[in-house]
Every structure is written in structure tokens, then in C-alpha cells.
PDB file of C-alpha atoms in Angstrom:
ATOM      1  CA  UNK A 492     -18.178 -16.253  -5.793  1.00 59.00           C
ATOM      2  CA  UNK A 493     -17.660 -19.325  -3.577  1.00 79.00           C
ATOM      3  CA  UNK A 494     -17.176 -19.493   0.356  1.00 89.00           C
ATOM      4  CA  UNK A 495     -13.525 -19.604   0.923  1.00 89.00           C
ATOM      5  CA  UNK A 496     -12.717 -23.062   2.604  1.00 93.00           C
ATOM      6  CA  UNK A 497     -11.136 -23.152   6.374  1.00 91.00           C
ATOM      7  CA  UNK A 498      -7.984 -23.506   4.769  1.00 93.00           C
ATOM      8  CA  UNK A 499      -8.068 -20.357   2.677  1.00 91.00           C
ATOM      9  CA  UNK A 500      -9.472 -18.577   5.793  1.00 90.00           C
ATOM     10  CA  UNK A 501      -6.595 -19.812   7.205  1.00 93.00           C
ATOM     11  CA  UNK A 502      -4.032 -18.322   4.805  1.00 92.00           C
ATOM     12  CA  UNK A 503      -5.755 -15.453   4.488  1.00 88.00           C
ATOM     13  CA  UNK A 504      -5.708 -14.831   7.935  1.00 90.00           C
ATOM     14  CA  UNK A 505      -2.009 -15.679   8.199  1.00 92.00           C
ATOM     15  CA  UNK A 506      -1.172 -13.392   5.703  1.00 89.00           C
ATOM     16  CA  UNK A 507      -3.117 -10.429   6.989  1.00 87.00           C
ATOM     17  CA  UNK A 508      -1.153 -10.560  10.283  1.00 89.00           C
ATOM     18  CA  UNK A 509       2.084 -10.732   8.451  1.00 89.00           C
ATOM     19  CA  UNK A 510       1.127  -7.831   6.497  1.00 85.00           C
ATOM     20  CA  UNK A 511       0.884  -5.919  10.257  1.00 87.00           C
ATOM     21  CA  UNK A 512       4.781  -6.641  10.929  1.00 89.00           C
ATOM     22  CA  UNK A 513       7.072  -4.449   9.924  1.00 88.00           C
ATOM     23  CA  UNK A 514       9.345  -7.048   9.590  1.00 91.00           C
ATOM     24  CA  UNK A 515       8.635  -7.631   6.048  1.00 93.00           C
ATOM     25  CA  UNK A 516       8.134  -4.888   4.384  1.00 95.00           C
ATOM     26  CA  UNK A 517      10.831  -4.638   1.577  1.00 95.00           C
ATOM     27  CA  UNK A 518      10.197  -1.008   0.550  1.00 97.00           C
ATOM     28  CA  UNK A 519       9.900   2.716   1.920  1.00 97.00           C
ATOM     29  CA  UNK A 520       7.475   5.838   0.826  1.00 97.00           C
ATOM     30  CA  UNK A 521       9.547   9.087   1.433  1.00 98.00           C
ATOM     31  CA  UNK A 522       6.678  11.856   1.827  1.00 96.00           C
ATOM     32  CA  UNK A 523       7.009  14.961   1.072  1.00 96.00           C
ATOM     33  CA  UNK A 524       7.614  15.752   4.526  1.00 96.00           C
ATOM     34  CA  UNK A 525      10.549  13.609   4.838  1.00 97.00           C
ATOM     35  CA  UNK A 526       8.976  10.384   6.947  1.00 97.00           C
ATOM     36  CA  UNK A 527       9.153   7.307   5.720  1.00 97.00           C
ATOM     37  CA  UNK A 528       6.509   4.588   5.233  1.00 96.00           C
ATOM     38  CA  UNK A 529       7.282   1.176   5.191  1.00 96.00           C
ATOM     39  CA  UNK A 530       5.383  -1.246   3.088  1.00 96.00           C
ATOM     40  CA  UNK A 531       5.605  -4.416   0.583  1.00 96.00           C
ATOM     41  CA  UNK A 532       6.523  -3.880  -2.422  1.00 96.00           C
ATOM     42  CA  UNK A 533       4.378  -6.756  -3.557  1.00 95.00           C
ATOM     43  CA  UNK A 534       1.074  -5.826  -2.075  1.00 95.00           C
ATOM     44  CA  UNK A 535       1.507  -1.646  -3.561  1.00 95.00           C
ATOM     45  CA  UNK A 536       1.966  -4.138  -7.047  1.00 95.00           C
ATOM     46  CA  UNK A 537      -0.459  -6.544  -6.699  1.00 94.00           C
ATOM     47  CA  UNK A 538      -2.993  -3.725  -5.726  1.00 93.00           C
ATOM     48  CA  UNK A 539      -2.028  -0.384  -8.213  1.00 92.00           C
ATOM     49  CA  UNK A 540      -0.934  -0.524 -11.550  1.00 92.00           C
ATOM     50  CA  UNK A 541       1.132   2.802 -11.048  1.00 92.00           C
ATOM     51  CA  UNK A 542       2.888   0.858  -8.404  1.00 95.00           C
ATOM     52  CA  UNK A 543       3.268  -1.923 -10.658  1.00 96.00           C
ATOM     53  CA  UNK A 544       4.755  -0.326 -12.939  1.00 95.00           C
ATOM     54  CA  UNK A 545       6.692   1.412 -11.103  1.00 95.00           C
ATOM     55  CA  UNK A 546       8.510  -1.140  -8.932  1.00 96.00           C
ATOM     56  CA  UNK A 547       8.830  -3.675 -10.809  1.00 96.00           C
ATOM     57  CA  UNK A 548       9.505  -2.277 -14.379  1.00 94.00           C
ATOM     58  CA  UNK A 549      11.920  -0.508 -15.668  1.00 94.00           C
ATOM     59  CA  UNK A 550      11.412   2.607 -13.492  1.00 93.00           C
ATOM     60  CA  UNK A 551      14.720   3.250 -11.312  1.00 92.00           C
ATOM     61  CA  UNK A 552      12.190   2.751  -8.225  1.00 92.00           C
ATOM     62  CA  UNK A 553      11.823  -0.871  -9.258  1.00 94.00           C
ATOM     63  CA  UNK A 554      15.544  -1.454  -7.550  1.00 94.00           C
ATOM     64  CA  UNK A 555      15.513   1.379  -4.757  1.00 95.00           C
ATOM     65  CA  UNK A 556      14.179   0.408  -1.327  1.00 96.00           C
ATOM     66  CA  UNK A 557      13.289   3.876  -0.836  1.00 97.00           C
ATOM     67  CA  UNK A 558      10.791   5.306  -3.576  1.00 97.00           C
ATOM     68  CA  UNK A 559      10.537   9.188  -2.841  1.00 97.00           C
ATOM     69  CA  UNK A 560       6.637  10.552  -3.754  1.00 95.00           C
ATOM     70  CA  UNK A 561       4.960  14.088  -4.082  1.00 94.00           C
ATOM     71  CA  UNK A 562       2.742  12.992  -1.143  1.00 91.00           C
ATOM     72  CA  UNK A 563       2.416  13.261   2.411  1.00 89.00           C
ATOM     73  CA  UNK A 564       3.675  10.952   4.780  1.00 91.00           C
ATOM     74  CA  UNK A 565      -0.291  10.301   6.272  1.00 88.00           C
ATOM     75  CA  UNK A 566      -1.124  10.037   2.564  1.00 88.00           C
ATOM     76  CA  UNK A 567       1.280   7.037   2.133  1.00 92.00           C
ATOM     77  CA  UNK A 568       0.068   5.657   5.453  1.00 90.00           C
ATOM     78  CA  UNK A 569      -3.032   5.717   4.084  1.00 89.00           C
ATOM     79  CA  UNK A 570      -2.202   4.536   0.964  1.00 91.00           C
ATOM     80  CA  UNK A 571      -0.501   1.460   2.261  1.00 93.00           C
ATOM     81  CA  UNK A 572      -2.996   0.538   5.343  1.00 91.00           C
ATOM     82  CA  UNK A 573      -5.681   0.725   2.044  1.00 89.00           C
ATOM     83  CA  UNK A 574      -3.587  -1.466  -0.068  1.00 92.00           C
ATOM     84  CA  UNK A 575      -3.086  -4.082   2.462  1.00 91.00           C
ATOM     85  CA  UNK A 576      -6.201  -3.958   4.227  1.00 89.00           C
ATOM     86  CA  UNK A 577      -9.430  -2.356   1.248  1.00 85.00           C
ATOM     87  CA  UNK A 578     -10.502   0.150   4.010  1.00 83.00           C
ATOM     88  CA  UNK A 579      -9.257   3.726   4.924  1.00 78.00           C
ATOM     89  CA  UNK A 580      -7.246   3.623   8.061  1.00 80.00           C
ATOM     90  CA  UNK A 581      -9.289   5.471  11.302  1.00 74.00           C
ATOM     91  CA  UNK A 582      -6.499   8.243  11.532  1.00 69.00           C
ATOM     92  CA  UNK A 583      -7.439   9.436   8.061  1.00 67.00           C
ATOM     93  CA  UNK A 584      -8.353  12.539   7.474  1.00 61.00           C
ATOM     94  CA  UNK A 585     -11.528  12.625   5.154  1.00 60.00           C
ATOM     95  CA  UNK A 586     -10.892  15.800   3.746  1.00 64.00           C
ATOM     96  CA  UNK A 587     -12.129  15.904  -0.007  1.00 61.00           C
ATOM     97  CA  UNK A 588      -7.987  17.281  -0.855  1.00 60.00           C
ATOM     98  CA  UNK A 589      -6.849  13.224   0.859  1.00 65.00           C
ATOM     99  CA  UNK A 590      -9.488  11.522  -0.429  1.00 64.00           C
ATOM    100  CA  UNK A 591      -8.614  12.730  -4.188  1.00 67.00           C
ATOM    101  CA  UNK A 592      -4.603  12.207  -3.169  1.00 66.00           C
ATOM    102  CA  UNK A 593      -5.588   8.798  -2.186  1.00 65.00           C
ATOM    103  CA  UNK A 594      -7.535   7.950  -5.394  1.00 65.00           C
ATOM    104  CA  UNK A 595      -5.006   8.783  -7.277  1.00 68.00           C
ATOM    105  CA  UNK A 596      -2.594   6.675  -6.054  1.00 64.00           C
ATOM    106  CA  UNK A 597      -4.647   3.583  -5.671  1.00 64.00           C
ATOM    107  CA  UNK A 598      -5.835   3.473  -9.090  1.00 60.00           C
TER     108      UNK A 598
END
């Protein structure tokens, strides 16, 4: 792989701050708990085929901006903070039960 230039370190960089504001996320996880998560529906896409699927195909998901889930609300949280990010969020719980949720979900 080669070395990203300073412009796509710039972009990159850009876009991971963007992806920290609330502001454009286009999408919320209902947990089963009731809270939601917000996210970008791009990103869950780009980064899960399940989500793929899922919100942008013919699901009824793909036109909802709120996509209810079997999962805990720290579960999405984690879900999303992996999907934008490629590490586990520190207020994960590392329990074996999360980490196999998580799987799961990303895959």
C-alpha cells in the first residue's frame, strides 16, 4: 500500500472530524432499550453489508430515519464509534456476550 499524500491526510482528517458531529448523521439506531443512536447512514453501508443491505435496498429501513434493532443502545454506540472510527470505543464493555453482539453486526 502507498503513503497517503498530504492531501489525502488532509481529507481524511476532515472527514474524521465530521464524522464526530452530530450534525450529519442522517439515521437513528433504536435499542432495545428505547435510546437512540445517531449515525450515517453511509458509513454503517460503506462498512457492513447487513447495513448495506439494509438501508439502502429494498428493506423498509432503507427510507426510515429511525431503524429499530434487537440490540442495546451501548451495543449500537459501539457499533457506530467502530464503524466510523476501526477501534472499540473506551466505554465498551468487553464482555465475551458484546463482543459477539458486536461481531455480528459489523460483519
Amino acid at each position: 500500500m502507498k503513503d497517503q499524500t498530504p492531501q489525502e491526510k488532509a481529507v481524511a482528517a476532515e472527514l474524521l472530524r465530521a464524522l464526530r458531529n452530530d450534525s450529519f448523521c442522517d439515521v437513528h439506531l433504536k435499542g432495545t432499550d428505547g435510546s437512540e443512536v445517531p449515525a450515517v447512514r453511509f458509513i454503517l453501508a460503506a462498512r457492513s453489508e447487513v447495513f448495506r443491505r439494509m438501508l439502502y435496498g429494498s428493506f423498509r429501513e432503507a427510507k426510515s430515519s429511525t431503524v429499530s434493532l434487537d440490540y442495546s443502545s451501548q451495543i449500537l454506540k459501539a457499533l457506530v464509534h467502530f464503524s466510523s472510527f476501526h477501534e472499540l470505543p473506551p466505554f465498551f464493555c468487553t464482555d465475551a456476550v458484546d463482543r459477539k453482539n458486536l461481531q455480528e453486526l459489523v460483519q
